[in-house]
Coordinates of C-alpha atoms in Angstrom, one line a residue:
M429 CA 13.0 -41.5 1.5
L430 CA 16.2 -38.5 0.5
S431 CA 15.8 -35.6 2.5
K432 CA 12.4 -33.9 1.5
V433 CA 13.8 -30.3 3.0
P434 CA 16.3 -28.1 1.7
E435 CA 19.8 -27.0 3.0
V436 CA 19.9 -23.8 4.8
T437 CA 21.7 -21.6 2.5
L438 CA 21.2 -17.5 1.6
Y439 CA 19.2 -18.8 -1.1
F440 CA 16.7 -20.7 1.8
W441 CA 16.4 -17.3 4.0
I442 CA 15.6 -14.9 1.2
I443 CA 12.4 -17.2 -0.9
K444 CA 10.9 -17.5 3.0
V445 CA 10.9 -13.7 3.2
L446 CA 9.7 -13.7 -0.2
C447 CA 6.9 -16.2 0.8
T448 CA 6.3 -14.3 3.3
T449 CA 5.3 -11.2 1.8
V450 CA 3.6 -12.1 -0.9
G451 CA 1.4 -14.5 1.5
E452 CA 0.2 -11.5 2.9
T453 CA -0.7 -9.7 0.0
A454 CA -2.9 -12.8 -1.6
A455 CA -4.2 -13.4 1.6
D456 CA -5.7 -9.9 1.7
F457 CA -6.5 -9.8 -2.0
L458 CA -8.8 -12.7 -2.3
N459 CA -9.8 -11.3 1.2
V460 CA -11.0 -7.9 0.8
N461 CA -11.0 -7.2 -3.0
L462 CA -12.2 -10.0 -4.8
G463 CA -15.1 -10.4 -1.5
F464 CA -14.5 -13.7 -0.4
G465 CA -14.5 -12.4 3.3
L466 CA -12.1 -13.6 5.8
T467 CA -14.1 -17.0 6.7
G468 CA -14.1 -17.8 2.5
T469 CA -10.3 -16.4 1.9
S470 CA -9.7 -19.4 4.7
I471 CA -11.7 -21.9 2.9
V472 CA -10.3 -21.1 -0.4
M473 CA -6.6 -21.5 1.2
G474 CA -7.5 -24.2 3.3
A475 CA -8.0 -26.2 0.2
L476 CA -5.2 -25.1 -2.2
L477 CA -3.2 -26.1 1.2
L478 CA -4.3 -29.7 1.5
V479 CA -3.6 -30.3 -2.2
A480 CA 0.0 -28.7 -2.2
L481 CA 0.7 -30.9 0.8
F482 CA -0.5 -34.4 -0.8
L483 CA 1.4 -33.1 -3.6
Q484 CA 4.5 -32.6 -1.2
F485 CA 4.1 -36.3 0.9
K486 CA 3.7 -37.4 -2.8
T487 CA 7.4 -36.6 -3.1
K488 CA 10.2 -39.0 -2.4
K489 CA 12.9 -36.3 -2.3
Y490 CA 13.5 -32.9 -1.9
I491 CA 11.4 -30.8 -4.8
P492 CA 11.9 -27.6 -4.9
G493 CA 8.7 -25.8 -7.2
V494 CA 6.8 -28.2 -4.6
Y495 CA 8.4 -27.7 -1.7
W496 CA 8.5 -23.6 -1.6
L497 CA 4.6 -23.7 -3.0
T498 CA 3.8 -25.6 0.1
V499 CA 5.7 -22.6 2.5
F500 CA 3.9 -20.5 0.2
L501 CA 0.6 -21.5 0.6
I502 CA 1.3 -22.4 4.8
S503 CA 1.8 -19.0 5.1
I504 CA -1.4 -17.5 3.7
F505 CA -2.9 -19.7 5.9
G506 CA -0.7 -19.9 9.2
T507 CA -1.7 -15.8 9.0
L508 CA -5.3 -16.1 8.3
V509 CA -5.6 -18.9 11.1
T510 CA -4.2 -15.5 13.5
D511 CA -6.1 -13.1 11.4
N512 CA -9.9 -15.5 12.3
L513 CA -9.2 -15.7 16.0
T514 CA -8.9 -11.9 15.9
D515 CA -10.9 -10.6 13.8
N516 CA -14.0 -13.4 14.3
L517 CA -13.5 -14.6 17.3
G518 CA -12.4 -11.4 19.4
I519 CA -9.4 -13.1 21.3
P520 CA -6.8 -10.5 21.7
L521 CA -3.5 -11.2 20.1
E522 CA -1.4 -11.5 23.3
V523 CA -3.9 -14.4 23.7
S524 CA -2.9 -15.9 20.6
A525 CA 0.9 -15.2 20.8
I526 CA 0.8 -17.4 24.1
V527 CA -1.2 -20.2 23.0
F528 CA 0.7 -20.4 19.8
T529 CA 3.5 -20.4 22.1
V530 CA 3.0 -23.2 24.4
V531 CA 1.3 -24.9 21.5
L532 CA 4.6 -24.7 19.2
V533 CA 6.7 -25.9 22.6
L534 CA 4.8 -29.0 23.0
T535 CA 5.5 -29.6 19.4
F536 CA 8.9 -29.2 19.2
A537 CA 8.6 -31.3 22.9
L538 CA 6.7 -33.9 21.5
W539 CA 9.0 -34.7 17.8
Y540 CA 11.9 -34.6 19.7
I541 CA 10.5 -36.9 22.3
K542 CA 9.3 -39.3 19.4
E543 CA 12.5 -38.5 16.9
K544 CA 15.4 -37.3 19.4
T545 CA 16.1 -34.5 17.0
L546 CA 14.7 -31.7 15.5
S547 CA 16.9 -31.2 13.0
I548 CA 15.4 -30.2 9.3
H549 CA 18.5 -32.1 7.6
S550 CA 16.6 -35.2 9.0
I551 CA 13.9 -34.8 7.3
F552 CA 13.5 -38.5 5.7
T553 CA 10.3 -40.5 7.5
I554 CA 7.2 -39.7 6.9
R555 CA 6.5 -38.9 10.7
R556 CA 9.1 -36.3 10.9
E557 CA 7.7 -34.7 7.9
V558 CA 4.2 -34.5 10.1
F559 CA 5.9 -32.8 12.9
Y560 CA 8.2 -30.6 10.4
W561 CA 5.0 -28.9 8.1
L562 CA 2.9 -28.7 12.3
T563 CA 5.8 -27.0 13.7
I564 CA 5.9 -24.7 9.7
L565 CA 1.8 -23.7 10.6
F566 CA 2.3 -23.1 13.8
T567 CA 5.7 -20.8 13.3
F568 CA 3.9 -18.8 10.8
A569 CA 1.0 -18.6 13.5
L570 CA 2.3 -17.2 16.3
G571 CA 4.6 -14.8 13.8
T572 CA 1.9 -13.2 12.4
A573 CA 0.5 -12.7 16.4
A574 CA 3.7 -11.2 17.4
G575 CA 4.4 -8.8 14.4
D576 CA 0.6 -7.8 15.0
L577 CA 1.0 -7.2 18.0
M578 CA 4.3 -5.1 18.5
A579 CA 3.7 -3.0 15.0
E580 CA -0.2 -2.4 15.3
S581 CA -1.5 -3.1 18.8
L582 CA 1.7 -1.6 21.2
G583 CA 1.9 1.0 18.3
F584 CA 5.8 0.3 17.4
G585 CA 4.8 0.4 13.7
Y586 CA 6.2 -1.6 10.3
L587 CA 9.8 0.1 10.2
A588 CA 10.8 -0.5 14.2
T589 CA 9.1 -4.1 14.2
A590 CA 11.4 -5.2 11.4
L591 CA 14.6 -3.2 12.8
I592 CA 13.7 -5.0 16.3
V593 CA 12.8 -8.5 14.5
C594 CA 16.7 -7.9 12.6
A595 CA 18.0 -7.5 16.1
V596 CA 17.2 -10.8 17.1
I597 CA 18.2 -12.8 13.8
A598 CA 21.3 -11.0 13.6
S599 CA 21.9 -11.9 17.8
M600 CA 21.2 -15.2 17.0
T601 CA 23.5 -15.4 13.7
V602 CA 26.4 -14.0 16.0
A603 CA 25.4 -16.6 18.8
W604 CA 25.4 -19.1 16.2
R605 CA 28.9 -18.4 15.4
L606 CA 30.1 -18.9 19.2
G607 CA 29.2 -22.1 19.1
L608 CA 25.0 -21.6 20.1
D609 CA 23.6 -24.7 18.5
S610 CA 22.4 -24.5 15.2
V611 CA 18.9 -25.9 15.4
L612 CA 18.3 -24.3 18.1
A613 CA 19.3 -21.3 16.1
F614 CA 17.3 -22.0 12.7
W615 CA 14.0 -22.6 14.6
I616 CA 14.0 -18.6 16.6
A617 CA 14.7 -17.2 13.7
Y618 CA 12.1 -18.9 11.6
I619 CA 9.7 -17.5 13.9
M620 CA 11.3 -14.0 13.5
T621 CA 11.4 -13.9 9.5
R622 CA 7.3 -13.8 9.1
P623 CA 6.7 -10.4 10.9
L624 CA 10.1 -9.5 9.1
G625 CA 8.8 -10.1 5.9
A626 CA 5.3 -8.6 6.3
S627 CA 7.4 -5.4 7.4
V628 CA 9.0 -5.2 4.9
G629 CA 6.6 -5.8 2.6
D630 CA 4.5 -3.2 4.1
L631 CA 7.3 -0.8 3.5
L632 CA 7.9 -1.3 -0.3
S633 CA 4.2 -1.2 -1.0
Q634 CA 3.2 2.2 1.3
S635 CA 3.4 4.9 -0.1
Q636 CA 6.6 7.8 0.2
N637 CA 4.3 10.2 1.9
N638 CA 3.3 7.2 4.6
G639 CA 7.5 6.5 4.9
G640 CA 7.3 3.4 1.9
L641 CA 9.0 3.8 -1.0
G642 CA 5.7 3.6 -2.9
L643 CA 5.4 0.6 -4.8
G644 CA 1.9 -0.3 -4.1
A645 CA 1.0 -4.0 -2.9
T646 CA 0.5 -5.2 -6.6
V647 CA 4.0 -4.2 -8.3
T648 CA 5.3 -5.5 -5.0
S649 CA 3.6 -8.8 -4.8
A650 CA 4.3 -8.8 -8.4
I651 CA 8.7 -8.4 -7.7
F652 CA 8.5 -10.9 -4.9
I653 CA 6.9 -13.4 -7.1
L654 CA 8.6 -13.1 -10.0
A655 CA 11.8 -13.4 -7.4
I656 CA 10.6 -16.1 -5.7
L657 CA 10.2 -17.8 -9.8
L658 CA 13.5 -17.2 -10.6
I659 CA 15.4 -18.4 -7.6
V660 CA 13.0 -21.7 -7.5
I661 CA 14.0 -22.2 -10.8
F662 CA 17.3 -21.7 -10.1
L663 CA 17.9 -23.5 -6.9
S664 CA 16.0 -27.0 -9.5
V665 CA 18.7 -26.4 -12.1
S666 CA 21.6 -26.3 -9.8
K667 CA 20.6 -27.9 -7.4
R668 CA 22.5 -25.9 -4.8
D669 CA 20.7 -26.4 -1.8
L670 CA 20.0 -30.5 -1.8
I671 CA 20.9 -31.8 1.5
A672 CA 23.6 -35.1 1.2
T673 CA 22.6 -36.9 3.8
S674 CA 22.1 -41.2 4.4
R675 CA 19.2 -42.9 5.4
N676 CA 20.0 -43.7 8.8
A677 CA 18.2 -42.1 11.4
V678 CA 19.8 -38.1 12.8
T679 CA 19.6 -37.8 16.3
D680 CA 21.6 -34.6 18.7
T681 CA 24.7 -35.3 20.8
K682 CA 25.5 -33.6 23.7
R683 CA 21.8 -33.1 24.9
N684 CA 23.0 -31.7 27.9
A685 CA 24.2 -28.8 26.5
V686 CA 21.8 -27.9 23.9
F687 CA 19.3 -28.0 26.8
W688 CA 20.9 -25.6 28.9
Q689 CA 21.3 -23.6 25.3
T690 CA 17.6 -24.0 24.8
A691 CA 16.6 -22.6 28.4
V692 CA 19.1 -20.2 28.3
V693 CA 18.3 -18.9 25.4
V694 CA 14.1 -19.4 25.5
G695 CA 14.0 -17.3 29.0
V696 CA 16.2 -14.3 27.6
L697 CA 13.9 -13.8 25.0
V698 CA 11.3 -14.2 26.8
L699 CA 12.0 -11.8 29.2
A700 CA 13.2 -9.7 26.8
A701 CA 9.2 -9.5 25.5
G702 CA 7.8 -9.5 28.8
T703 CA 9.7 -6.5 29.9
G704 CA 9.3 -5.0 26.2
Y705 CA 5.5 -5.7 26.2
F706 CA 4.4 -4.2 29.6
W707 CA 7.0 -1.2 29.7
R708 CA 5.3 -0.2 26.0
H709 CA 2.0 -1.4 27.0
A710 CA 1.9 1.6 29.7
T711 CA 3.1 3.8 27.3
V712 CA 0.3 3.1 24.9
L713 CA -2.5 2.8 28.0
N714 CA -1.5 6.2 29.3
A715 CA -1.3 8.0 25.8
S716 CA -5.2 6.2 25.4
Q717 CA -6.2 7.6 28.9
Q718 CA -5.3 10.8 27.8
G719 CA -6.7 10.8 24.5
D720 CA -9.7 9.7 26.0
S721 CA -10.5 13.5 27.7
S722 CA -11.0 14.4 24.0
G723 CA -14.3 15.0 23.5
T724 CA -14.1 14.1 19.2
V725 CA -12.5 12.5 16.6
T726 CA -10.9 15.8 15.8
Q727 CA -9.7 17.0 19.1
A728 CA -8.0 12.9 19.5
F729 CA -6.0 12.7 16.4
P730 CA -4.3 15.2 14.2
Q731 CA -6.1 17.2 11.9
A732 CA -3.9 16.5 8.9
D733 CA -5.1 12.7 9.4
I734 CA -8.3 13.5 10.0
T735 CA -8.6 15.6 6.8
N736 CA -7.4 12.9 4.8
F737 CA -9.4 10.4 5.4
R738 CA -12.5 13.0 4.7
K739 CA -11.2 14.4 1.5
I740 CA -11.0 10.4 0.8
T741 CA -14.3 9.4 2.3
E742 CA -15.8 12.4 0.3
D743 CA -14.3 12.0 -3.1
T744 CA -15.9 8.5 -2.8
Q745 CA -19.2 9.7 -2.1
S746 CA -18.9 11.8 -5.0
L747 CA -18.8 8.4 -7.3
V748 CA -21.3 6.8 -5.6
Q749 CA -23.3 9.4 -6.0
A750 CA -23.2 9.9 -9.9
G751 CA -23.2 6.2 -10.5
N752 CA -19.7 5.4 -10.9
L753 CA -19.3 2.6 -8.6
S754 CA -16.1 0.9 -10.0
G755 CA -14.3 4.4 -9.8
A756 CA -15.5 4.9 -5.9
K757 CA -14.3 0.8 -5.5
S758 CA -11.0 2.2 -6.8
R759 CA -10.9 5.8 -4.7
V760 CA -11.9 3.7 -1.5
S761 CA -8.6 2.0 -1.7
D762 CA -6.6 5.2 -0.8
L763 CA -8.8 5.7 1.7
E764 CA -7.9 1.8 3.5
T765 CA -4.3 2.1 2.6
A766 CA -3.8 6.0 4.1
W767 CA -6.0 4.5 7.8
D768 CA -3.7 0.9 8.2
T769 CA -0.7 3.0 7.3
A770 CA -1.7 5.6 10.6
E771 CA -2.9 2.8 12.1
A772 CA 0.1 2.3 14.4
R773 CA 0.3 5.8 15.2
L774 CA -3.3 6.7 16.1
K775 CA -4.3 3.8 17.7
P776 CA -2.3 4.4 20.8
I777 CA -3.3 8.3 21.3
N778 CA -6.9 7.2 21.6
K779 CA -8.3 2.9 21.1
T780 CA -11.7 3.9 21.7
K781 CA -12.1 6.6 19.0
W782 CA -9.7 4.6 16.9
T783 CA -12.0 1.3 17.0
E784 CA -15.1 3.7 16.4
I785 CA -13.8 5.0 13.0
D786 CA -12.2 1.7 12.1
N787 CA -15.7 0.0 12.4
S788 CA -16.8 2.5 9.9
V789 CA -14.1 2.3 7.5
D790 CA -15.1 -2.1 7.5
K791 CA -18.2 -1.1 7.0
V792 CA -17.2 1.2 3.9
L793 CA -15.0 -1.1 2.4
R794 CA -17.3 -4.7 2.7
Q795 CA -20.4 -2.0 0.6
L796 CA -17.9 -1.2 -2.2
R797 CA -15.8 -4.5 -1.9
A798 CA -19.1 -6.0 -2.6
A799 CA -20.2 -8.8 -5.2
H800 CA -23.2 -7.2 -6.1
Q801 CA -22.1 -3.7 -5.2
D802 CA -26.1 -1.5 -3.4
A803 CA -25.2 2.3 -4.2
E804 CA -28.2 2.8 -1.8
A805 CA -26.1 0.9 1.3
C806 CA -22.7 2.2 0.1
K807 CA -24.0 5.7 0.3
T808 CA -25.2 4.8 4.0
A809 CA -21.9 3.6 4.9
L810 CA -19.6 6.7 4.0
E811 CA -22.6 9.0 5.7
S812 CA -21.8 7.3 8.6
L813 CA -18.4 7.2 8.7
L814 CA -18.3 11.5 7.6
T815 CA -20.4 11.6 10.9
V816 CA -18.1 9.6 12.6
L817 CA -15.0 11.8 11.1
N818 CA -16.6 15.3 11.5

């Protein structure tokens, strides 16, 4: 076979980030808006991914449309793997991040033992392609766990998370220019682009009042999908991302130097991540303990946030009582956006009360977005939410 993956160019990284962002939006659309639920969405996307992988493995060379469709779908499925562990099984993001890190390291180790290289310039055998796509899946799952842990659980927010990720990627780029092994730099950057893409998407789609550009999820997704299509079409015509490689096996040289670089870089990243985690976790825990002394939700959280949540809930309730379930479904989307945007600020203040409201909000969203809406069930869920907010 000829090489089955593209050359790593600027186009490669742009499409990768765009796929990550649109993948997030598509999963949320199926999960919430169409009422598939997390399990249903996972089944649908898993089936589509298997079809895409079948087509990808059937090809004998790199085809931009097939390759990037597979990346797009695997980005969604990798995200759903982590979401299922967190939401359905209740596994903490810290545990997911550690588990996927270990799994990813073992995959890399087995890949290297079998093939003596981790370079994507060597993907021209079936076994190497299997290792490649397994690695891609685990990088998305790990990136999801790490990104959500930073932005939400640790309360950094999407902008700060994006800046931290950009700093890591920039550091890897500088280190690569100074002599860091290109394969090592590539895979670290690849993992980091997942939380970067998700953070950029949130910044573009959120309202201006919440610190975003206010484009909305639909417009942002449409722009990104159009951009992906245009770039893929351009690459299909220009063939600027084709890898010129022989059929001879590609193996890495200077193994000792690469091993030492890997040990040092991974050690620094683990030390920095661990230090940052324990520092931030202690800060969040301290704020949460102080917030727990507040007797009510309105005392625990800023009044402006609670007033906004209550206003949207009351508007939605009025629409349900008037029999306008379609309008209520549309209005409740504002509640979801406002709540998700405020999560990074509110959760560290009082995790117990945040969880209480979050559970009530989820019940409201499920009822109003059910395939067959039940007006009475919607009223009950809204009344329960208002009780919590009041």
